[in-house]
mmCIF file of C-alpha atoms in Angstrom:
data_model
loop_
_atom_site.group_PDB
_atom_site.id
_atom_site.type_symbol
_atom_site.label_atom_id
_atom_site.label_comp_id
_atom_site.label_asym_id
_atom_site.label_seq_id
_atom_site.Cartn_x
_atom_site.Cartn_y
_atom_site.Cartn_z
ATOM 1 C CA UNK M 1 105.884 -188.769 139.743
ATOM 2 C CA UNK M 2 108.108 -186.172 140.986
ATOM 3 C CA UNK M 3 111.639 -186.275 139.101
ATOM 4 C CA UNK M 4 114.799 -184.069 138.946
ATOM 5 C CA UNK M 5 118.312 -184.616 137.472
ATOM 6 C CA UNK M 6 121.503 -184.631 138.952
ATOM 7 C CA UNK M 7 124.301 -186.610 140.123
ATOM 8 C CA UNK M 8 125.140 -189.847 142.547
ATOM 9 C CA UNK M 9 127.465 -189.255 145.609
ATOM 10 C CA UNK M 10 129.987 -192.250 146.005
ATOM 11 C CA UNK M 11 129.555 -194.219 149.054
ATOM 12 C CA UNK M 12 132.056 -193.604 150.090
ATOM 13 C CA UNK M 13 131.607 -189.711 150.082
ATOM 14 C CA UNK M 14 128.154 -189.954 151.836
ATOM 15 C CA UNK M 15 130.095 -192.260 154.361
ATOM 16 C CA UNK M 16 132.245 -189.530 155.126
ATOM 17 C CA UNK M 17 129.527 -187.276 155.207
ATOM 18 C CA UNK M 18 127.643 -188.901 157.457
ATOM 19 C CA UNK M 19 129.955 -189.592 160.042
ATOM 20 C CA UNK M 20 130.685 -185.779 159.710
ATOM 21 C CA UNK M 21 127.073 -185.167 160.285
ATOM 22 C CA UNK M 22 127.541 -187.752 163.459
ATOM 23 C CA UNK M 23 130.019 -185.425 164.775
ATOM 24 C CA UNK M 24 127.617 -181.991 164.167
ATOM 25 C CA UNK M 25 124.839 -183.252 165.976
ATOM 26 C CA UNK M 26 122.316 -185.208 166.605
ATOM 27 C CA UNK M 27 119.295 -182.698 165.757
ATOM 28 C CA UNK M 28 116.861 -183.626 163.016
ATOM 29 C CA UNK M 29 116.721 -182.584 159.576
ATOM 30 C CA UNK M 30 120.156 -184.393 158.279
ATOM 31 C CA UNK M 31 119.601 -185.804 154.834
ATOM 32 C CA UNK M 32 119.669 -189.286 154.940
ATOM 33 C CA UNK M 33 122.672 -190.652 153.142
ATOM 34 C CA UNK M 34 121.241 -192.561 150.596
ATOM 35 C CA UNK M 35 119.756 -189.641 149.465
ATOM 36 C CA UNK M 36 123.075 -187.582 149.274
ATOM 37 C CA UNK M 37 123.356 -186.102 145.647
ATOM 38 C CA UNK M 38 123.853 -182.819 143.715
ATOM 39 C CA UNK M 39 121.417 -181.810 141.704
ATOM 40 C CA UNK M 40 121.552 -179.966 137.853
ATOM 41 C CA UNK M 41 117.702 -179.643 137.029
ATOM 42 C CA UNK M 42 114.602 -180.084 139.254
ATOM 43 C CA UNK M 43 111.663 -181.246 136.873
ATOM 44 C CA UNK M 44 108.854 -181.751 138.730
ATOM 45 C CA UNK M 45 105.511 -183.570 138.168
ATOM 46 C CA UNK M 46 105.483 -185.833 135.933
ATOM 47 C CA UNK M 47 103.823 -188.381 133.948
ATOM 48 C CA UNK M 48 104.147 -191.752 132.913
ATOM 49 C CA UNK M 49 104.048 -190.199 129.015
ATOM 50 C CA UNK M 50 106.397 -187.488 129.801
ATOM 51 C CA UNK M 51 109.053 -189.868 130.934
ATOM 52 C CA UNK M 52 109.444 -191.400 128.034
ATOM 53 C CA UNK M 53 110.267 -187.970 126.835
ATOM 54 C CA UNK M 54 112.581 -186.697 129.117
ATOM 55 C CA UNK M 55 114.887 -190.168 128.938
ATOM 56 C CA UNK M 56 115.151 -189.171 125.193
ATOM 57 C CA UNK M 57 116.219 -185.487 125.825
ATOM 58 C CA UNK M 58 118.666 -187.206 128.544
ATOM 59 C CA UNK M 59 119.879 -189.816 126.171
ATOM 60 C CA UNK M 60 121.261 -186.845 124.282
ATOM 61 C CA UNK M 61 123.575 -185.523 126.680
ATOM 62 C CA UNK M 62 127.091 -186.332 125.870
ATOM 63 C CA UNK M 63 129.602 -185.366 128.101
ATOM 64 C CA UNK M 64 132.724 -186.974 129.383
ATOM 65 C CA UNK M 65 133.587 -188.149 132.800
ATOM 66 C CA UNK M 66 135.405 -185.284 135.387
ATOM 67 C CA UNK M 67 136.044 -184.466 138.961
ATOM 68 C CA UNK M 68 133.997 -182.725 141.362
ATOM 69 C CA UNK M 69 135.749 -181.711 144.727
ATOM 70 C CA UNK M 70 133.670 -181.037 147.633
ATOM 71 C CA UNK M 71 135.446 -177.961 149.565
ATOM 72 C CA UNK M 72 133.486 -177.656 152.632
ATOM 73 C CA UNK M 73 130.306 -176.105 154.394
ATOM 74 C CA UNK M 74 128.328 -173.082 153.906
ATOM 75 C CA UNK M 75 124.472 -172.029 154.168
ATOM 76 C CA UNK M 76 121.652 -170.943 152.621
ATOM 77 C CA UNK M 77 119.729 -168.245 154.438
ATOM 78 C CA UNK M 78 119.388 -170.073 157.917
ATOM 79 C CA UNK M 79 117.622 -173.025 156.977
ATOM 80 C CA UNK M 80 119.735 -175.292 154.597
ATOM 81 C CA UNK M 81 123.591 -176.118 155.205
ATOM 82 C CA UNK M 82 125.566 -177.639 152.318
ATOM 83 C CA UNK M 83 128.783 -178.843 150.867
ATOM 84 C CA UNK M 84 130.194 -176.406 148.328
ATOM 85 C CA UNK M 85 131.882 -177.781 145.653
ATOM 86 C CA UNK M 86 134.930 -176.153 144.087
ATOM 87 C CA UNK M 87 134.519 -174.379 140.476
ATOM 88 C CA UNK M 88 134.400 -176.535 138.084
ATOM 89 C CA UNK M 89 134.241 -176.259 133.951
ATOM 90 C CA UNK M 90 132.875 -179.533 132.933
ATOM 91 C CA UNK M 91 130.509 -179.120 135.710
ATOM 92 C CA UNK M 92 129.001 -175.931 134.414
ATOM 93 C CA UNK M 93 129.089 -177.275 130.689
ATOM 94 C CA UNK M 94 127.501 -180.178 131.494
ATOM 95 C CA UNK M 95 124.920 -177.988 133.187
ATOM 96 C CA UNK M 96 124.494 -175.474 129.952
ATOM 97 C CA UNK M 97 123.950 -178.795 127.943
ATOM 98 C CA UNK M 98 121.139 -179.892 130.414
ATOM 99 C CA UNK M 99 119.497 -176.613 130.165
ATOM 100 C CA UNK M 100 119.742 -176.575 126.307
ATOM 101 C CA UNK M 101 118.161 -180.145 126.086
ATOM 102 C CA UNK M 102 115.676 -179.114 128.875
ATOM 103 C CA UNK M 103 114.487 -175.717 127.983
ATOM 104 C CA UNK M 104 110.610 -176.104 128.292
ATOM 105 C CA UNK M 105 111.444 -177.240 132.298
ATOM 106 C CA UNK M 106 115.013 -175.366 132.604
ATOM 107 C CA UNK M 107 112.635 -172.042 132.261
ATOM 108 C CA UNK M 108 110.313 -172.890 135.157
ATOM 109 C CA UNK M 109 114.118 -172.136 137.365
ATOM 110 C CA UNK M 110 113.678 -169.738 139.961
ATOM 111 C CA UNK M 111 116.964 -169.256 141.171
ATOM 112 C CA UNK M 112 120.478 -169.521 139.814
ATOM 113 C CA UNK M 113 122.613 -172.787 139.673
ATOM 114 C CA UNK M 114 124.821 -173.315 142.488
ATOM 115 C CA UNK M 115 126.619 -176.769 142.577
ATOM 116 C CA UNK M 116 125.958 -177.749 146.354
ATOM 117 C CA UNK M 117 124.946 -181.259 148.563
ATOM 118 C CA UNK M 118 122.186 -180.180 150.972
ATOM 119 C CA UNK M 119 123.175 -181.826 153.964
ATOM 120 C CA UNK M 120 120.535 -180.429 156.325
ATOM 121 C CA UNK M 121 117.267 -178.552 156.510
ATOM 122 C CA UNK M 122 116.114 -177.061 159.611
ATOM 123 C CA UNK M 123 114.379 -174.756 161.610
ATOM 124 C CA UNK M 124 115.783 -170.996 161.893
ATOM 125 C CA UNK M 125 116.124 -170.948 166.101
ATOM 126 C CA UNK M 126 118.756 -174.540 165.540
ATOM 127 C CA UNK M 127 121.337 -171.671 163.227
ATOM 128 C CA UNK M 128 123.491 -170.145 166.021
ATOM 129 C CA UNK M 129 124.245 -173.071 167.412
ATOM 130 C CA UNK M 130 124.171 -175.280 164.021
ATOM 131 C CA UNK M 131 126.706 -172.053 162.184
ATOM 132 C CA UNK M 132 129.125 -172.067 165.504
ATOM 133 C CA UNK M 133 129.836 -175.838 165.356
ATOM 134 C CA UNK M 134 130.035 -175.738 161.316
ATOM 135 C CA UNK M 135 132.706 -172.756 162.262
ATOM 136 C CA UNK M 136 135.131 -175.190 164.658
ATOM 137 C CA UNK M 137 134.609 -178.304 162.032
ATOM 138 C CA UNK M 138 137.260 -178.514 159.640
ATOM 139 C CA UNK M 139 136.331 -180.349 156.326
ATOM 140 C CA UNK M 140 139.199 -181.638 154.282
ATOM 141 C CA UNK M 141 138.482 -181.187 150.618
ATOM 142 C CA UNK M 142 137.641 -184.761 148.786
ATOM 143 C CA UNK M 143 137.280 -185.099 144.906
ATOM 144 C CA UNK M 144 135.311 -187.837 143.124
ATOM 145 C CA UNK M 145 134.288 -188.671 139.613
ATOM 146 C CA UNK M 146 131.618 -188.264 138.091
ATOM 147 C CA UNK M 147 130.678 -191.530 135.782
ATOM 148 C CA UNK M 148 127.058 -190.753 135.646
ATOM 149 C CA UNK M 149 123.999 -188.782 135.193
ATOM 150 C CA UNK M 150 121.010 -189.924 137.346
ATOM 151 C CA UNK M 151 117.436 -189.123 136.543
ATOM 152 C CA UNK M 152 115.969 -189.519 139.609
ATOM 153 C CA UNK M 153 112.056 -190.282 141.386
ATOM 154 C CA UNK M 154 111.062 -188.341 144.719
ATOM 155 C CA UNK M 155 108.776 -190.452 147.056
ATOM 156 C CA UNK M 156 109.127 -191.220 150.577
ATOM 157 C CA UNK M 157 109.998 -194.923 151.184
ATOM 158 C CA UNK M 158 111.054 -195.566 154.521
ATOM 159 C CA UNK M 159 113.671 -193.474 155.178
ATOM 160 C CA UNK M 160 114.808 -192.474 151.413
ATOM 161 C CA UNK M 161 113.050 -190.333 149.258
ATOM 162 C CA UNK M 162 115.573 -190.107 146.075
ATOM 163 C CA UNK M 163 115.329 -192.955 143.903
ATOM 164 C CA UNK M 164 117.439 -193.620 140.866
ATOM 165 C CA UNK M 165 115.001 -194.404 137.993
ATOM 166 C CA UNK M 166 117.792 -194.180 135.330
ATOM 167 C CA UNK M 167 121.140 -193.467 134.627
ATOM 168 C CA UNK M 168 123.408 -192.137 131.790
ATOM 169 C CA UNK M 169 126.486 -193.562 132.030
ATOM 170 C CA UNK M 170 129.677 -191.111 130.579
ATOM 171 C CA UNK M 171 132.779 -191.886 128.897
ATOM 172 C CA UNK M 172 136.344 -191.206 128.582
ATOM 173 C CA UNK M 173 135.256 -190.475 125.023
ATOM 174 C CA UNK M 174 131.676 -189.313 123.545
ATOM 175 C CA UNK M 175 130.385 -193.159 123.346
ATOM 176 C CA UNK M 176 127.967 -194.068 126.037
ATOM 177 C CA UNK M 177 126.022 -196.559 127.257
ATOM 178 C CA UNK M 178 122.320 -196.102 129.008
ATOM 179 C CA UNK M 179 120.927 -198.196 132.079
ATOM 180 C CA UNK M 180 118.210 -198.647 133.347
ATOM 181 C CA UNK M 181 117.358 -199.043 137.258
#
């Protein structure tokens, strides 16, 4: 099983994501909105033994809830267009605590962390036209909270290919409470 960590989009933020990504265009490559999400570690293949292993290490986070705010769209290269999120401390502590508790997988990172929702993947000749409507579409910045950490299961079913497996759920103070999907 393929697995990564990260977080859960409300529904009502992928709502208003998708009906932005109505407006864009009707080209393929949009990211379904169930599978909205941002993620903090990719993990890879997996097995059956070392899941029970990495919901341990993910047991141990402890972080409190906070706010993300999504600020609008940018790219990467000219193949991926995502929301940016706006700075955020608890975000990048959370972040240094998943790469402390994940250090054997945290090391097999390539690139640095950049807090983003990959909206759409493409193919480079769709970026002229793609980056000129992005240009004349204005986002208003929308903030949500973040009440859990998802360990999530990549497989194509149907059209969704993220699927929770388990989540962490945080706290207003450093008690939790785990649940299982």
């Amino acid at each position: 099983m393929r697995l990564f960590l990260g977080i859960e989009l409300p529904q009502e933020i992928k709502t208003k994501i998708s009906k932005m990504t109505g407006i864009l265009g009707s080209h393929a490559g949009w990211v379904h909105p169930h599978d909205l999400h941002l993620t903090l570690l990719f993990i890879g293949e997996s097995s059956r033994m070392d899941l029970h292993e990495i919901i341990q290490r993910f047991e141990k986070i402890r972080q409190k809830k906070f706010f993300i705010q999504i600020t609008g769209l940018e790219f990467f290269s000219r193949r991926i267009l995502y929301m940016k999120t706006q700075p955020c401390l608890e975000l990048n502590q959370l972040k240094k605590k998943i790469d402390s508790e994940f250090y054997l997988w945290r090391d097999l990172q390539t690139k640095d962390f950049i807090p983003h929702i990959t909206i759409k993947r493409w193919q480079r000749h769709e970026y002229d036209e793609l980056k000129k409507l992005v240009q004349s579409f204005e986002w208003y910045p929308e903030s949500f909270e973040v009440k859990y950490l998802t360990l999530f299961e990549s497989r194509l079913d149907n059209h969704q290919r993220y699927h929770p497996i388990y989540r962490l759920k945080l706290q207003d103070d450093d008690n939790h409470q785990m649940y299982h999907n």
